[in-house]
Coordinates of C-alpha atoms and ligand atoms in Angstrom, one line a residue:
M26 CA -35.1 -66.7 82.1
K27 CA -35.4 -66.4 78.3
K28 CA -36.4 -70.1 78.1
L29 CA -39.1 -69.6 80.7
F30 CA -40.4 -66.6 78.9
A31 CA -40.4 -68.5 75.6
L32 CA -42.3 -71.3 77.2
L33 CA -44.9 -68.9 78.7
L34 CA -45.3 -67.2 75.4
T35 CA -45.8 -70.5 73.5
L36 CA -48.3 -71.5 76.1
A37 CA -50.1 -68.1 75.7
M38 CA -50.2 -68.5 72.0
V39 CA -51.5 -72.0 72.1
L40 CA -54.1 -71.0 74.6
S41 CA -55.3 -68.0 72.6
L42 CA -55.3 -70.0 69.4
A43 CA -57.3 -72.8 71.0
A44 CA -59.6 -70.3 72.6
C45 CA -60.6 -68.8 69.3
G46 CA -60.3 -71.8 67.1
G47 CA -57.3 -70.2 65.3
K48 CA -59.6 -68.1 63.2
E49 CA -60.9 -65.1 65.0
E50 CA -58.9 -62.1 66.1
P51 CA -57.3 -63.0 69.4
A52 CA -58.0 -60.6 72.1
P53 CA -55.3 -60.9 74.7
D54 CA -56.6 -58.0 76.8
T55 CA -60.0 -59.6 77.4
Q56 CA -58.7 -63.0 78.3
E57 CA -60.3 -64.2 81.6
P58 CA -57.7 -65.0 84.3
S59 CA -58.0 -68.7 84.4
G60 CA -58.3 -69.8 88.0
T61 CA -55.1 -70.1 90.0
E62 CA -52.9 -70.4 87.0
E63 CA -50.0 -68.0 86.4
P64 CA -51.0 -65.1 84.1
T65 CA -49.6 -66.0 80.7
E66 CA -49.2 -62.4 79.6
T67 CA -45.7 -61.0 80.0
A68 CA -45.4 -57.3 80.7
I69 CA -44.0 -55.4 77.7
T70 CA -41.7 -52.6 78.5
T71 CA -41.4 -49.6 76.1
V72 CA -39.4 -46.4 76.1
V73 CA -42.4 -44.4 77.3
D74 CA -44.6 -46.3 79.7
G75 CA -47.9 -47.4 78.2
V76 CA -46.9 -46.0 74.8
L77 CA -45.6 -47.7 71.6
T78 CA -43.2 -45.2 70.1
V79 CA -42.7 -45.8 66.4
A80 CA -40.3 -44.1 64.0
T81 CA -41.3 -43.8 60.3
S82 CA -40.2 -42.2 57.1
P83 CA -43.3 -41.0 55.2
D84 CA -41.8 -40.7 51.8
F85 CA -42.9 -44.2 50.9
A86 CA -46.5 -44.6 49.7
P87 CA -48.3 -46.9 50.0
Y88 CA -46.3 -47.9 53.2
E89 CA -46.3 -44.4 54.7
F90 CA -47.1 -40.9 53.5
Y91 CA -49.3 -38.0 54.3
A92 CA -52.9 -38.0 53.0
V93 CA -54.4 -34.6 52.7
D94 CA -58.0 -34.4 53.9
E95 CA -60.8 -32.0 52.7
S96 CA -59.7 -29.3 55.1
G97 CA -56.2 -29.4 53.7
N98 CA -54.7 -31.2 56.8
A99 CA -51.9 -33.7 56.2
N100 CA -52.4 -36.9 58.1
L101 CA -50.0 -39.8 58.4
A102 CA -51.4 -42.7 56.4
G103 CA -50.4 -45.9 54.7
F104 CA -50.4 -49.6 55.6
D105 CA -47.5 -49.4 57.9
M106 CA -49.4 -46.8 59.9
A107 CA -52.5 -48.9 60.0
L108 CA -50.5 -51.9 61.1
A109 CA -48.8 -49.7 63.8
Q110 CA -52.2 -48.9 65.2
Y111 CA -53.3 -52.5 65.1
I112 CA -50.1 -53.6 67.0
A113 CA -50.5 -50.8 69.6
D114 CA -54.2 -51.8 70.1
Y115 CA -53.2 -55.5 70.3
L116 CA -50.7 -54.8 72.9
G117 CA -52.9 -52.4 74.8
L118 CA -50.6 -49.4 74.2
E119 CA -51.1 -45.9 73.0
L120 CA -49.5 -45.2 69.6
D121 CA -47.0 -42.4 69.1
V122 CA -45.5 -42.1 65.6
I123 CA -42.5 -39.9 64.9
P124 CA -41.8 -39.0 61.3
M125 CA -38.2 -38.6 60.1
D126 CA -35.9 -39.4 57.3
F127 CA -35.2 -43.1 56.7
D128 CA -31.6 -43.0 57.9
G129 CA -33.0 -41.4 61.1
V130 CA -35.4 -44.4 61.6
L131 CA -32.4 -46.7 61.5
S132 CA -30.4 -44.7 64.0
E133 CA -33.3 -44.0 66.4
V134 CA -34.1 -47.7 66.6
T135 CA -30.4 -48.5 67.0
A136 CA -30.0 -46.0 69.8
G137 CA -33.1 -47.3 71.5
N138 CA -34.9 -44.0 71.5
V139 CA -38.0 -45.5 70.0
D140 CA -39.5 -49.0 70.3
L141 CA -40.1 -49.8 66.6
G142 CA -39.1 -48.6 63.2
M143 CA -41.9 -49.1 60.7
A144 CA -40.7 -47.9 57.3
G145 CA -41.0 -50.8 54.9
L146 CA -37.8 -52.0 56.5
S147 CA -35.9 -54.9 54.9
P148 CA -34.5 -57.4 57.4
D149 CA -31.0 -56.8 56.1
P150 CA -28.4 -59.0 57.7
D151 CA -26.1 -56.0 57.9
R152 CA -28.6 -54.4 60.3
M153 CA -29.1 -57.3 62.6
E154 CA -26.3 -56.2 65.0
A155 CA -28.2 -52.9 65.5
M156 CA -31.8 -54.1 65.8
D157 CA -34.0 -57.1 65.9
F158 CA -36.5 -57.8 63.1
S159 CA -40.1 -59.0 63.2
D160 CA -41.5 -61.6 60.9
I161 CA -42.2 -60.4 57.4
Y162 CA -45.6 -58.7 56.9
Y163 CA -45.4 -57.7 53.3
M164 CA -43.6 -58.8 50.1
G165 CA -42.4 -56.3 47.6
G166 CA -40.0 -56.3 44.7
Q167 CA -37.3 -53.9 43.5
S168 CA -37.1 -51.8 40.4
L169 CA -35.0 -49.4 38.4
V170 CA -36.9 -46.3 37.5
V171 CA -36.2 -43.8 34.6
T172 CA -38.2 -41.1 32.9
Q173 CA -40.6 -41.7 30.0
D174 CA -38.2 -39.9 27.7
N175 CA -35.6 -42.5 28.3
K176 CA -37.9 -45.4 28.2
D177 CA -36.2 -47.1 25.3
K178 CA -32.7 -45.9 25.9
W179 CA -31.4 -49.0 27.8
S180 CA -32.3 -52.5 26.9
A181 CA -31.0 -54.2 30.1
L182 CA -30.1 -53.2 33.7
E183 CA -26.4 -53.9 32.9
D184 CA -26.5 -51.1 30.3
L185 CA -26.9 -48.6 33.1
N186 CA -23.6 -49.6 34.7
D187 CA -21.9 -46.6 33.0
P188 CA -19.7 -43.9 34.5
S189 CA -21.5 -41.2 32.5
L190 CA -24.8 -41.9 34.4
S191 CA -26.0 -40.7 37.7
I192 CA -28.2 -43.1 39.6
G193 CA -30.0 -42.3 42.8
A194 CA -31.0 -44.3 45.9
Q195 CA -32.2 -43.4 49.3
L196 CA -29.6 -42.9 52.0
G197 CA -29.1 -45.9 54.2
S198 CA -31.5 -48.1 52.2
I199 CA -31.0 -51.5 50.6
Q200 CA -31.6 -49.8 47.3
Y201 CA -28.2 -48.1 47.8
D202 CA -26.7 -51.6 48.1
L203 CA -28.6 -52.6 45.0
A204 CA -27.1 -49.6 43.2
V205 CA -23.6 -50.6 44.3
E206 CA -24.2 -54.2 43.2
N207 CA -25.8 -53.5 39.8
T208 CA -24.4 -50.2 38.7
P209 CA -21.0 -49.9 40.5
D210 CA -19.4 -47.9 37.7
A211 CA -22.2 -45.3 37.6
N212 CA -22.1 -42.1 39.8
I213 CA -24.3 -43.3 42.7
V214 CA -26.1 -40.5 44.4
Q215 CA -27.5 -41.0 47.9
L216 CA -30.5 -38.8 48.9
A217 CA -32.3 -38.5 52.2
K218 CA -35.8 -39.0 50.8
V219 CA -37.3 -41.2 48.1
T220 CA -39.1 -38.0 47.2
D221 CA -35.7 -36.4 46.4
V222 CA -34.7 -39.4 44.2
V223 CA -38.0 -38.9 42.2
S224 CA -37.7 -35.2 41.9
E225 CA -34.0 -35.2 40.8
L226 CA -34.9 -37.9 38.3
L227 CA -37.8 -35.8 36.9
G228 CA -35.6 -32.7 37.0
G229 CA -33.0 -34.4 34.9
K230 CA -30.3 -34.4 37.5
L231 CA -30.4 -38.2 37.8
D232 CA -30.7 -40.7 34.9
A233 CA -32.2 -43.5 37.0
G234 CA -33.1 -44.5 40.5
F235 CA -33.5 -47.7 42.5
I236 CA -36.9 -47.8 44.3
E237 CA -39.0 -50.5 45.7
T238 CA -41.6 -51.6 43.1
V239 CA -44.9 -50.8 44.9
V240 CA -43.5 -47.5 46.0
A241 CA -42.3 -46.7 42.4
E242 CA -45.8 -47.6 41.1
S243 CA -47.4 -45.3 43.6
Y244 CA -45.1 -42.4 42.7
A245 CA -45.7 -43.2 39.0
K246 CA -49.4 -42.7 39.5
N247 CA -48.8 -39.1 40.7
Y248 CA -45.9 -38.4 38.4
P249 CA -46.7 -40.1 35.1
D250 CA -43.3 -39.1 33.7
L251 CA -41.8 -41.9 35.8
Y252 CA -41.2 -45.1 34.0
I253 CA -40.4 -48.5 35.7
A254 CA -37.8 -49.8 33.4
F255 CA -36.4 -53.0 35.0
D256 CA -37.0 -55.5 37.8
V257 CA -34.0 -55.6 40.0
P258 CA -32.9 -59.0 41.5
Y259 CA -32.6 -58.8 45.3
E260 CA -31.7 -61.0 48.2
V261 CA -33.3 -59.5 51.2
E262 CA -37.0 -60.3 50.6
G263 CA -40.0 -58.8 52.3
S264 CA -40.7 -56.0 54.8
S265 CA -40.5 -56.3 58.5
I266 CA -40.5 -54.2 61.6
G267 CA -37.3 -53.0 63.2
V268 CA -37.5 -53.7 67.0
V269 CA -35.2 -52.2 69.5
K270 CA -32.5 -54.8 70.3
N271 CA -33.1 -57.3 73.1
N272 CA -36.6 -56.4 73.9
E273 CA -37.8 -60.0 73.6
A274 CA -41.3 -59.5 75.0
L275 CA -41.9 -56.6 72.6
L276 CA -40.6 -58.6 69.7
A277 CA -42.8 -61.6 70.6
G278 CA -45.8 -59.3 71.0
V279 CA -45.2 -57.6 67.7
N280 CA -44.9 -61.0 65.9
E281 CA -48.1 -62.2 67.5
A282 CA -49.9 -59.0 66.4
I283 CA -48.5 -59.4 62.8
A284 CA -49.7 -63.0 62.7
A285 CA -53.1 -61.9 63.8
A286 CA -53.3 -59.1 61.3
L287 CA -52.3 -61.5 58.5
A288 CA -54.7 -64.2 59.6
D289 CA -57.8 -62.0 60.2
G290 CA -57.6 -60.2 56.8
S291 CA -56.7 -56.8 58.4
M292 CA -53.4 -56.6 56.6
D293 CA -55.1 -57.1 53.2
N294 CA -57.5 -54.3 54.1
F295 CA -54.7 -52.0 55.2
V296 CA -52.9 -52.5 51.9
A297 CA -56.1 -51.9 49.8
E298 CA -57.0 -48.8 51.8
A299 CA -53.4 -47.5 51.6
N300 CA -53.3 -48.0 47.8
E301 CA -56.7 -46.2 47.4
L302 CA -55.6 -43.3 49.6
A303 CA -52.2 -43.0 47.9
S304 CA -53.8 -42.4 44.6
G305 CA -55.5 -39.3 46.0
D306 CA -54.1 -36.0 47.3
I307 CA -50.9 -36.9 49.2
I308 CA -47.6 -35.5 50.4
E309 CA -44.5 -37.6 50.5
G310 CA -41.6 -36.4 52.6
L311 CA -41.8 -34.4 55.8
V312 CA -44.4 -31.8 56.4
D313 CA -43.3 -30.2 59.6
Ligands
LIG15 N1 -36.7 -51.6 52.1 C1 -35.7 -50.6 52.0 C2 -34.7 -50.7 53.2 O1 -35.1 -51.3 54.2 C3 -36.1 -49.2 51.9 C4 -37.0 -48.7 53.0 C5 -37.3 -47.2 52.9 N2 -38.3 -46.8 53.7 C6 -38.9 -45.6 53.7 N3 -39.9 -45.4 54.4 N4 -38.3 -44.6 53.0 O2 -33.6 -50.3 53.1

């Protein structure tokens, strides 16, 4: 059954690639049924019929955050959100995004209450029992962040491995693993939101925090007191989408949509737009 599906899918991909010369945006919805052939589209099942339900954690600009518009309304924004809409459109589904803390994203995808987790998720091998991962759609690095006051206090990452220091990371994130690897002797503090890591750091309760580099850069624009002190080596590279376990048709469809968004330039636009928007009036964390 799986093999048959894989075959059909490969065929569908080859056909749609051939149809558009591999350049233009494939439009699976508008494909003409070709004569008497079997339809190549496999029906995708989702938790709510006709809807793509996505969990996210909007404390993570430029991936996901709230952009405040002229009337003062906070709207979900960021390149994960633009990609979510692209994927939903690609698959012919309505999009429903549910904001929550990051550890909630992991548990909702694991429980199968949502279809996807889109939250700058690293395809961490430790999570692979719990969920499937899409192909990588973005590459980011990892950093250790301090305050401007402490800019010159430590000359290497190793120097922060000190029991007198408190170092923050988001609960459930790979940044927590990075803290355990790099600063095991420090007092490692896990917080629900990246926003909490930043505010405790600025408030002097933490000495440093592990944060993804693009996200740290984005926070640093709005909070100039933040200083990105060190690059942190990491093993799990790139960001992917957490897909509810064993929904092979959905996983395949998501990968196809990601490939299209990378090929047709959409993803680059989403990143540029998100960075632009993230330097304006934003809220990170949960608004409701
Ligand atoms: N990439 C890291 C991980 O998967 C952190 C992701 C945090 N995402 C967020 N939206 N807060 O563990």
